[in-house]
Amino acid sequence: MISDLNKLDIKDISDVDYCIIGSGPAGITLALELERAGKNILLMEAGDVQWTKESTDCYKGVNSGDQYFDLAFTRQRFFGGTSNHWTGWCRNLDESDFSSGKISGVNWPISKKDLDPYLQKSCEILEVDSNFANESLSTEFGVEAQQFNFSPPVRFGQKYKNRIEKSNSIHLILNANLTDLIYDNTRVYEAMFHSYTGNNFISKAKTFVLATGGIENSRLLLWFNKKNQIKLIDDRSPLGKYWMEHPHFYIGKAFLDRRWENAYLGLDAATRRSLGILNAGIRIEGLGDEGATALIKDIMCVAPDLGKKIGNLFEKNLVCAAEIRGAWEQVPNIDSAIQISENQFDSFGIPRPLLNWKKTSFDIETISKTLQQINAWVLFENMGRFKFNNWLLTEGPFPDSIETGGHHHLGGTRMGTNISDGVVDINLKVFNKENFYILGSSVFPTGGHANPTLTILQLAMRLSSHLLQR
Ligand SMILES: Cc1cc2nc3c(=O)[nH]c(=O)nc-3n(C[C@H](O)[C@H](O)[C@H](O)COP(=O)(O)OP(=O)(O)OC[C@H]3O[C@@H](n4cnc5c(N)ncnc54)[C@H](O)[C@@H]3O)c2cc1C
């Protein structure tokens, strides 16, 4: 069933098993899993079935740290969430992403094995192949071709609207903005929602799940903590902290053997460990004839013989010219954080988010050493030449760029083993609350370098299994 809080003053609904707040890939996947078990679910969505100005306005915020996207563009606030905008790149996290060895404090309290049982089903929802095995290209240099699969991309709102409309167990309420939670030291009892037209709704449920995305989860919790007498999230927990992205930057140019055009290359876990770096991938983006000609001209100016040689190989279609793009894992940093504004508020009086994204010199080291290692392999095999962008050679600063990240909002309510190193436990339950859970990439303690949505779906299914076993 679907209702619209803008139009109806819906009476309080009690006796609901689950109240899921947010209808992006996380919230919808969880709702569908719980529906199969015959549970009653309220799925609360702040936006409409399509984009609206009034909802998007609530997503405005301030970037107070490193250069980042407009916060109202990097996420979508309507039914289906940011899947209305995503590109569909899919890959699961590597085993090593859960425990990155050498770098202290960088690990998940669960392992890849805990998520594997949910891989196949998550891939079916995203309509992608579930084989993500990398191809080893050199054991000596530890270079591998990384496997990404591509969702059409699935738009969750479009895909599941009819099904939810006909469902007897899922009640989706649109234009319902979470504005407060009623709780004590152990439980959450009620969630309060407001529409844009002044209607209110109170949800009483046995269990509440917050799935409002990788910035909003922190923002809302920070606000509830500030406005209410009792802390919803314990002060010792790193709420809003360790916020991460996957930095995306152009890092160089290359002439390479044709077969690597558009490949995605990276290093195996053992090589990364020995170099003391985190996970990364470099994409060889073919520049086409025009780009190649310009690059050959550049080389001719400084090394005419080499330029001629490359020109010949290019004419024979043996090499490609490429721009090299890196996308990689950041080291979790307590100072990279979401905070809330003191003087800017949305139309419901909730402080706007301040995103203080911070990259460190370690983040440059990860991508620089990855490219150096792949370069060493290319030179050894005589398969081409890389030209590194200057900021990599000088180890910073990061250049100005239109695209600085992947729109992957990671951390802020990280999973931990205890109240002082996490906001949620291994089952995504908020420490010290019996019936309150957080779902989405905000729970990632580390980011790996895979795009996050597939992992979010695996976490949603694992959460469903946990809730049904309770
Ligand atoms: C341009 C772009 C490209 C991307 N490409 C990829 C890609 O190729 N691969 C990949 O894996 N990921 C990609 N992503 C990221 C991907 O979209 C997210 O990982 C995914 O959508 C997160 O799902 P979610 O359900 O956790 O959050 P969201 O999809 O953000 O959903 C959150 C939901 O909560 C609702 N909500 C927010 N506040 C409230 C409130 N107060 N009350 C009630 N409801 C509320 C929102 O309206 C929304 O529906 C991309 C993102 C962008 C912007």
Coordinates of C-alpha atoms and ligand atoms in Angstrom, one line a residue:
M1 CA 0.0 0.0 0.0
I2 CA 1.2 3.6 -0.7
S3 CA -0.1 6.7 1.1
D4 CA 0.9 10.3 0.9
L5 CA 1.3 12.3 4.1
N6 CA 1.0 15.5 2.1
K7 CA -2.6 14.7 1.3
L8 CA -3.8 12.6 4.3
D9 CA -3.6 13.1 8.0
I10 CA -2.9 9.5 8.6
K11 CA -3.8 8.2 12.1
D12 CA -1.1 6.8 14.3
I13 CA -0.3 3.2 13.3
S14 CA 0.5 0.9 16.2
D15 CA 1.2 -2.8 16.1
V16 CA 3.8 -2.5 13.4
D17 CA 6.7 -4.9 13.5
Y18 CA 9.2 -2.7 11.7
C19 CA 9.4 1.0 10.9
I20 CA 12.1 1.6 8.2
I21 CA 13.0 5.2 7.6
G22 CA 14.3 5.9 4.1
S23 CA 13.3 4.1 0.9
G24 CA 16.6 3.9 -1.0
P25 CA 18.2 0.6 -2.0
A26 CA 18.9 -0.1 1.7
G27 CA 15.4 0.5 3.0
I28 CA 13.5 -1.1 0.1
T29 CA 15.7 -4.3 0.2
L30 CA 15.2 -4.7 3.9
A31 CA 11.4 -4.1 3.6
L32 CA 11.1 -6.7 0.8
E33 CA 13.1 -9.3 2.8
L34 CA 10.9 -8.8 5.9
E35 CA 7.7 -8.9 3.8
R36 CA 8.6 -12.4 2.7
A37 CA 8.6 -13.4 6.4
G38 CA 5.0 -12.0 6.7
K39 CA 6.0 -9.0 8.9
N40 CA 4.2 -5.7 9.0
I41 CA 6.4 -2.9 7.8
L42 CA 6.1 0.8 7.7
L43 CA 8.4 2.3 5.0
M44 CA 8.7 6.0 5.6
E45 CA 10.0 8.2 2.8
A46 CA 10.7 12.0 3.0
G47 CA 10.2 12.6 -0.7
D48 CA 7.5 11.8 -3.3
V49 CA 7.6 9.2 -6.1
Q50 CA 9.5 11.8 -8.1
W51 CA 12.0 14.6 -7.5
T52 CA 10.5 17.6 -5.7
K53 CA 12.1 21.0 -4.9
E54 CA 10.8 21.0 -1.3
S55 CA 12.3 17.7 -0.5
T56 CA 15.6 18.3 -2.2
D57 CA 15.9 21.6 -0.4
C58 CA 16.2 19.6 2.9
Y59 CA 19.4 18.0 1.5
K60 CA 21.3 21.3 1.1
G61 CA 24.4 21.5 3.3
V62 CA 27.8 23.0 3.6
N63 CA 31.1 21.6 2.6
S64 CA 33.5 22.8 5.3
G65 CA 36.4 20.5 4.4
D66 CA 38.0 19.3 1.2
Q67 CA 36.4 20.3 -2.1
Y68 CA 33.3 18.1 -2.6
F69 CA 30.0 17.9 -4.5
D70 CA 27.0 20.0 -3.8
L71 CA 25.3 18.0 -1.0
A72 CA 21.9 18.4 -2.6
F73 CA 23.2 16.8 -5.8
T74 CA 25.3 14.0 -4.4
R75 CA 22.2 12.2 -3.1
Q76 CA 18.5 12.1 -4.1
R77 CA 15.6 12.6 -1.7
F78 CA 12.6 10.7 -3.1
F79 CA 11.2 7.2 -3.4
G80 CA 14.1 4.9 -4.5
G81 CA 16.7 7.3 -3.0
T82 CA 20.0 7.9 -4.7
S83 CA 19.4 4.8 -7.0
N84 CA 17.4 7.4 -9.0
H85 CA 20.8 8.8 -9.9
W86 CA 23.4 6.1 -9.5
T87 CA 25.5 4.7 -12.4
G88 CA 25.3 1.0 -11.6
W89 CA 29.0 0.0 -11.0
C90 CA 29.0 -3.0 -8.8
R91 CA 31.7 -5.0 -7.0
N92 CA 31.7 -6.7 -3.6
L93 CA 34.4 -5.9 -1.0
D94 CA 37.6 -8.0 -1.1
E95 CA 38.4 -10.3 1.8
S96 CA 41.4 -8.1 2.7
D97 CA 39.1 -5.0 2.9
F98 CA 37.7 -6.4 6.1
S99 CA 41.1 -6.5 7.7
S100 CA 43.8 -4.4 6.2
G101 CA 46.6 -5.8 8.3
K102 CA 49.4 -3.4 8.5
I103 CA 47.4 -0.2 9.0
S104 CA 46.3 -0.1 12.6
G105 CA 42.6 0.5 13.4
V106 CA 41.6 -0.3 9.8
N107 CA 39.3 -3.3 10.0
W108 CA 35.7 -4.5 10.2
P109 CA 34.5 -6.6 13.2
I110 CA 32.9 -9.0 10.7
S111 CA 34.5 -10.8 7.7
K112 CA 33.7 -11.3 4.0
K113 CA 32.3 -14.7 5.0
D114 CA 29.5 -13.0 7.0
L115 CA 28.3 -11.2 3.8
D116 CA 28.9 -13.9 1.2
P117 CA 25.6 -15.8 1.8
Y118 CA 23.8 -12.6 0.6
L119 CA 25.9 -12.0 -2.6
Q120 CA 23.9 -14.0 -5.1
K121 CA 20.5 -12.6 -4.1
S122 CA 21.9 -9.0 -3.9
C123 CA 23.2 -9.4 -7.4
E124 CA 19.9 -10.7 -8.7
I125 CA 18.2 -7.5 -7.3
L126 CA 20.8 -5.3 -9.0
E127 CA 20.6 -7.5 -12.2
V128 CA 24.4 -8.1 -12.3
D129 CA 26.5 -11.3 -12.6
S130 CA 27.8 -12.4 -9.2
N131 CA 31.3 -13.4 -10.4
F132 CA 33.8 -10.7 -9.3
A133 CA 36.9 -12.8 -9.5
N134 CA 40.0 -10.7 -10.4
E135 CA 42.4 -12.0 -13.1
S136 CA 46.0 -12.2 -12.0
L137 CA 48.3 -10.5 -14.6
S138 CA 51.6 -10.8 -12.8
T139 CA 52.3 -12.7 -9.6
E140 CA 55.8 -11.1 -9.4
F141 CA 54.4 -7.5 -9.4
G142 CA 51.1 -8.5 -7.8
V143 CA 49.1 -6.8 -10.6
E144 CA 45.6 -7.9 -11.4
A145 CA 42.7 -7.0 -13.6
Q146 CA 39.7 -6.1 -11.4
Q147 CA 36.2 -7.3 -12.2
F148 CA 33.3 -4.8 -12.0
N149 CA 29.8 -5.7 -13.2
F150 CA 27.2 -3.2 -14.3
S151 CA 23.6 -2.9 -13.2
P152 CA 21.3 -1.5 -15.9
P153 CA 21.2 0.6 -13.5
V154 CA 18.3 -0.6 -11.4
R155 CA 16.1 2.3 -10.2
F156 CA 14.6 0.9 -7.0
G157 CA 11.6 3.2 -7.0
Q158 CA 10.6 2.3 -10.5
K159 CA 11.4 -1.4 -10.1
Y160 CA 9.4 -1.9 -6.9
K161 CA 6.6 0.7 -6.9
N162 CA 3.9 -1.7 -8.3
R163 CA 4.9 -4.5 -5.9
I164 CA 4.8 -2.2 -2.9
E165 CA 1.5 -0.7 -4.0
K166 CA 0.0 -4.2 -4.0
S167 CA 1.7 -5.4 -0.8
N168 CA -0.5 -6.1 2.2
S169 CA 2.5 -6.1 4.5
I170 CA 4.5 -3.0 3.4
H171 CA 2.9 0.4 3.9
L172 CA 4.9 3.1 2.2
I173 CA 4.2 6.6 3.3
L174 CA 5.5 9.3 1.1
N175 CA 6.4 12.9 2.0
A176 CA 7.0 11.8 5.6
N177 CA 10.0 13.5 7.0
L178 CA 11.5 12.0 10.2
T179 CA 11.8 14.9 12.6
D180 CA 12.2 13.2 16.0
L181 CA 12.4 10.0 17.9
I182 CA 10.9 9.3 21.3
Y183 CA 13.2 7.0 23.4
D184 CA 14.6 6.3 26.8
N185 CA 18.0 4.8 27.8
T186 CA 17.1 1.4 26.4
R187 CA 14.5 1.6 23.6
V188 CA 13.0 3.7 20.9
Y189 CA 9.2 3.9 21.2
E190 CA 8.0 6.3 18.5
A191 CA 9.1 8.1 15.4
M192 CA 7.6 11.5 14.5
F193 CA 7.1 12.5 10.9
H194 CA 6.0 15.8 9.3
S195 CA 4.7 16.4 5.7
Y196 CA 5.3 19.6 3.7
T197 CA 1.6 20.5 4.1
G198 CA 1.7 20.5 7.9
N199 CA 0.3 16.9 8.5
N200 CA 1.9 14.8 11.2
F201 CA 2.3 11.1 11.8
I202 CA 3.6 9.1 14.7
S203 CA 4.8 5.6 14.1
K204 CA 4.9 3.1 17.0
A205 CA 6.8 0.0 16.1
K206 CA 8.6 -2.9 17.8
T207 CA 11.8 -2.1 15.9
F208 CA 13.1 1.0 14.1
V209 CA 15.7 1.0 11.3
L210 CA 17.3 4.3 10.1
A211 CA 18.3 4.0 6.4
T212 CA 18.4 7.6 5.3
G213 CA 21.8 7.5 3.5
G214 CA 25.5 8.0 4.3
I215 CA 25.3 11.6 5.3
E216 CA 21.7 11.9 6.7
N217 CA 22.0 9.0 9.1
S218 CA 24.7 10.9 11.0
R219 CA 23.0 14.3 10.6
L220 CA 19.7 13.2 12.1
L221 CA 21.3 11.3 15.0
L222 CA 23.5 14.3 15.8
W223 CA 20.4 16.5 15.9
F224 CA 18.4 14.1 18.1
N225 CA 21.4 13.9 20.4
K226 CA 21.6 17.7 20.6
K227 CA 17.9 18.5 21.0
N228 CA 16.8 15.8 23.5
Q229 CA 17.8 15.5 27.1
I230 CA 18.7 11.9 26.9
K231 CA 21.5 11.0 24.4
L232 CA 20.2 8.6 21.7
I233 CA 23.8 7.8 20.8
D234 CA 26.3 7.5 23.7
D235 CA 28.8 10.3 23.8
R236 CA 31.7 7.9 23.7
S237 CA 30.6 6.6 20.3
P238 CA 32.3 8.2 17.2
L239 CA 29.0 9.6 15.8
G240 CA 29.6 11.5 12.6
K241 CA 33.3 10.7 12.6
Y242 CA 35.5 8.7 10.3
W243 CA 33.6 9.8 7.2
M244 CA 35.2 8.6 4.0
E245 CA 34.8 8.7 0.3
H246 CA 36.6 6.9 -2.6
P247 CA 38.8 9.7 -3.9
H248 CA 38.5 9.8 -7.8
F249 CA 41.2 11.7 -9.6
Y250 CA 42.9 11.7 -13.0
I251 CA 46.4 10.7 -12.1
G252 CA 48.3 10.5 -15.4
K253 CA 48.4 9.6 -19.1
A254 CA 49.9 6.6 -20.9
F255 CA 50.6 4.9 -24.1
L256 CA 49.9 1.2 -23.5
D257 CA 49.5 -2.1 -25.2
R258 CA 46.1 -2.0 -26.9
R259 CA 44.8 -4.9 -24.9
W260 CA 44.7 -2.7 -21.7
E261 CA 42.5 0.0 -23.2
N262 CA 39.6 0.5 -20.7
A263 CA 41.0 -2.2 -18.3
Y264 CA 40.7 -1.7 -14.5
L265 CA 43.9 -2.6 -12.8
G266 CA 44.9 -3.0 -9.2
L267 CA 47.2 -4.9 -6.8
D268 CA 46.7 -8.1 -5.0
A269 CA 46.3 -8.1 -1.2
A270 CA 49.9 -9.4 -0.5
T271 CA 51.5 -6.7 -2.6
R272 CA 49.4 -3.9 -1.0
R273 CA 50.3 -5.3 2.4
S274 CA 54.0 -5.3 1.6
L275 CA 53.8 -1.7 0.3
G276 CA 51.8 -0.7 3.4
I277 CA 48.9 0.8 1.4
L278 CA 45.2 0.4 1.1
N279 CA 43.0 -0.8 -1.8
A280 CA 42.9 1.0 -5.1
G281 CA 42.0 0.7 -8.8
I282 CA 43.3 2.5 -11.8
R283 CA 41.2 2.7 -15.0
I284 CA 42.8 3.0 -18.4
E285 CA 40.4 5.3 -20.3
G286 CA 41.1 5.3 -24.0
L287 CA 41.6 8.8 -25.4
G288 CA 40.7 8.0 -29.1
D289 CA 42.5 9.2 -32.2
E290 CA 42.4 12.9 -31.4
G291 CA 43.7 12.5 -27.8
A292 CA 46.4 10.2 -29.0
T293 CA 47.6 12.6 -31.7
A294 CA 47.8 15.4 -29.2
L295 CA 49.7 13.2 -26.8
I296 CA 52.2 12.1 -29.5
K297 CA 52.7 15.8 -30.4
D298 CA 53.6 16.5 -26.8
I299 CA 56.1 13.7 -26.6
M300 CA 57.7 14.8 -30.0
C301 CA 58.5 18.2 -28.4
V302 CA 60.7 16.6 -25.7
A303 CA 61.7 13.2 -27.2
P304 CA 61.3 13.2 -31.0
D305 CA 62.6 9.6 -31.5
L306 CA 60.3 8.2 -28.9
G307 CA 57.4 10.2 -30.3
K308 CA 58.0 8.8 -33.8
K309 CA 58.3 5.2 -32.4
I310 CA 55.0 5.5 -30.5
G311 CA 53.3 7.2 -33.5
N312 CA 54.2 4.1 -35.6
L313 CA 52.9 1.7 -33.1
F314 CA 49.7 3.7 -32.8
E315 CA 49.2 3.7 -36.6
K316 CA 49.6 -0.1 -36.5
N317 CA 46.9 -0.2 -33.8
L318 CA 49.3 -1.8 -31.4
V319 CA 49.1 0.8 -28.6
C320 CA 46.4 3.0 -27.2
A321 CA 46.6 6.5 -25.7
A322 CA 44.9 6.7 -22.4
E323 CA 44.1 9.0 -19.5
I324 CA 44.6 7.2 -16.1
R325 CA 42.0 7.6 -13.5
G326 CA 42.4 6.4 -9.9
A327 CA 39.6 5.5 -7.4
W328 CA 40.8 4.3 -4.1
E329 CA 40.3 3.6 -0.4
Q330 CA 41.0 6.3 2.3
V331 CA 42.5 5.6 5.6
P332 CA 39.8 6.2 8.3
N333 CA 40.4 9.6 9.9
I334 CA 38.6 10.7 13.0
D335 CA 38.8 14.4 11.9
S336 CA 37.0 13.7 8.6
A337 CA 33.5 14.1 9.9
I338 CA 29.9 15.2 9.6
Q339 CA 28.7 17.9 11.9
I340 CA 25.6 20.0 12.1
S341 CA 25.3 23.7 11.5
E342 CA 24.7 26.2 14.4
N343 CA 22.8 28.7 12.2
Q344 CA 21.5 27.0 9.0
F345 CA 18.3 24.9 9.2
D346 CA 16.0 23.1 6.8
S347 CA 12.2 23.8 6.5
F348 CA 11.6 21.5 9.5
G349 CA 14.1 23.3 11.7
I350 CA 16.7 20.6 11.5
P351 CA 20.3 21.9 11.3
R352 CA 21.9 21.5 7.9
P353 CA 24.9 19.1 7.7
L354 CA 28.4 20.4 7.6
L355 CA 30.6 17.9 5.8
N356 CA 34.2 18.2 6.8
W357 CA 35.7 15.7 4.4
K358 CA 39.5 15.4 4.9
K359 CA 42.0 13.5 2.8
T360 CA 45.5 12.8 4.2
S361 CA 49.0 12.3 2.8
F362 CA 48.5 8.6 3.4
D363 CA 45.7 8.7 0.8
I364 CA 48.2 10.1 -1.8
E365 CA 50.6 7.4 -0.9
T366 CA 48.1 4.6 -1.6
I367 CA 47.4 5.8 -5.1
S368 CA 50.9 6.9 -5.9
K369 CA 52.5 3.5 -4.8
T370 CA 49.7 1.6 -6.7
L371 CA 50.5 3.4 -9.9
Q372 CA 54.3 3.1 -9.4
Q373 CA 53.9 -0.7 -8.9
I374 CA 51.8 -1.0 -12.1
N375 CA 54.3 1.2 -13.9
A376 CA 57.1 -1.1 -12.8
W377 CA 55.3 -4.1 -14.3
V378 CA 54.5 -2.2 -17.6
L379 CA 58.2 -1.2 -18.0
F380 CA 59.4 -4.7 -17.1
E381 CA 57.1 -6.2 -19.7
N382 CA 57.8 -3.4 -22.1
M383 CA 54.1 -2.7 -22.6
G384 CA 54.1 1.1 -22.7
R385 CA 54.9 4.2 -20.8
F386 CA 53.1 6.2 -18.0
K387 CA 53.3 9.9 -17.4
F388 CA 52.4 10.7 -13.8
N389 CA 50.5 13.9 -13.0
N390 CA 52.7 16.3 -11.0
W391 CA 50.7 16.3 -7.8
L392 CA 51.4 12.5 -7.4
L393 CA 55.1 13.1 -7.8
T394 CA 55.2 15.9 -5.4
E395 CA 52.9 14.0 -3.0
G396 CA 50.2 16.7 -3.1
P397 CA 48.4 18.9 -2.7
F398 CA 45.3 17.3 -4.4
P399 CA 44.4 19.3 -7.5
D400 CA 41.1 21.1 -8.1
S401 CA 38.8 18.7 -9.9
I402 CA 35.1 18.6 -10.9
E403 CA 35.0 14.9 -9.8
T404 CA 36.8 14.4 -6.5
G405 CA 34.9 11.3 -5.3
G406 CA 32.5 8.6 -6.3
H407 CA 29.4 10.0 -4.4
H408 CA 30.1 7.1 -2.0
H409 CA 29.2 8.3 1.5
L410 CA 31.0 6.0 4.0
G411 CA 31.3 6.1 7.7
G412 CA 29.8 8.4 10.4
T413 CA 27.9 5.6 12.2
R414 CA 30.6 2.9 11.9
M415 CA 30.3 -0.7 13.0
G416 CA 32.5 -1.5 16.0
T417 CA 33.1 -4.0 18.7
N418 CA 32.3 -1.6 21.6
I419 CA 30.6 1.6 22.3
S420 CA 33.8 3.7 22.0
D421 CA 34.9 2.5 18.6
G422 CA 31.5 2.2 16.9
V423 CA 28.0 3.5 16.8
V424 CA 26.5 0.1 15.9
D425 CA 27.5 -3.4 16.8
I426 CA 28.1 -6.3 14.3
N427 CA 24.3 -6.7 13.8
L428 CA 23.9 -2.9 13.0
K429 CA 22.1 -2.4 16.3
V430 CA 22.9 0.9 18.1
F431 CA 24.9 0.1 21.2
N432 CA 22.7 0.5 24.3
K433 CA 19.5 0.4 22.4
E434 CA 17.5 -2.8 22.2
N435 CA 15.4 -2.1 19.1
F436 CA 17.2 0.6 17.0
Y437 CA 19.3 -0.2 14.0
I438 CA 21.2 1.8 11.3
L439 CA 21.6 0.6 7.8
G440 CA 23.6 1.9 4.8
S441 CA 27.2 2.8 4.0
S442 CA 27.4 5.0 7.1
V443 CA 28.1 1.8 9.0
F444 CA 31.3 1.0 7.0
P445 CA 34.3 1.1 9.3
T446 CA 36.6 1.1 6.2
G447 CA 35.7 1.6 2.5
G448 CA 37.7 -0.8 0.4
H449 CA 37.6 0.6 -3.1
A450 CA 34.5 -1.1 -4.5
N451 CA 31.4 0.9 -5.1
P452 CA 29.2 0.5 -2.0
T453 CA 25.7 -0.3 -3.1
L454 CA 26.1 -4.1 -3.5
T455 CA 27.6 -4.2 0.0
I456 CA 24.7 -2.1 1.3
L457 CA 22.3 -4.7 -0.1
Q458 CA 24.2 -7.6 1.5
L459 CA 24.1 -5.8 4.8
A460 CA 20.3 -5.2 4.4
M461 CA 19.8 -8.9 3.8
R462 CA 22.0 -9.9 6.7
L463 CA 20.1 -7.4 9.0
S464 CA 16.8 -9.0 7.9
S465 CA 18.1 -12.5 8.8
H466 CA 19.2 -11.1 12.2
L467 CA 15.9 -9.4 12.9
L468 CA 13.9 -12.5 11.9
Q469 CA 16.0 -14.7 14.2
R470 CA 15.5 -12.5 17.2
Ligands
LIG1 C1 25.9 10.3 -9.4 C2 25.9 9.1 -8.5 C3 26.5 7.9 -9.0 C4 26.6 6.8 -8.3 N1 27.1 5.6 -8.8 C5 27.2 4.5 -8.1 C6 27.7 3.3 -8.6 O1 28.0 3.3 -9.8 N2 27.8 2.2 -7.8 C7 27.4 2.2 -6.5 O2 27.6 1.2 -5.9 N3 27.0 3.4 -6.0 C8 26.8 4.5 -6.7 N4 26.3 5.7 -6.1 C9 25.9 5.6 -4.7 C10 24.6 4.9 -4.5 O3 23.6 5.7 -5.1 C11 24.3 4.8 -3.0 O4 25.3 3.9 -2.4 C12 23.0 4.2 -2.6 O5 21.9 4.9 -3.2 C13 22.8 4.2 -1.1 O6 21.6 3.6 -0.7 P1 20.8 4.0 0.6 O7 19.5 3.4 0.6 O8 21.7 3.7 1.8 O9 20.7 5.6 0.6 P2 19.9 6.5 -0.4 O10 19.8 5.9 -1.7 O11 20.5 7.9 -0.3 O12 18.4 6.6 0.2 C14 18.1 7.3 1.4 C15 16.6 7.5 1.4 O13 16.2 8.1 2.7 C16 15.3 9.1 2.5 N5 15.4 10.1 3.6 C17 16.3 11.0 3.8 N6 16.1 11.7 4.9 C18 14.9 11.3 5.4 C19 14.0 11.7 6.5 N7 14.4 12.7 7.3 N8 12.9 11.0 6.6 C20 12.5 10.0 5.8 N9 13.2 9.6 4.7 C21 14.4 10.3 4.5 C22 15.7 9.7 1.1 O14 14.7 10.4 0.5 C23 16.1 8.5 0.3 O15 15.0 7.9 -0.3 C24 26.2 6.8 -6.9 C25 25.6 8.0 -6.4 C26 25.5 9.1 -7.2 C27 24.9 10.4 -6.6

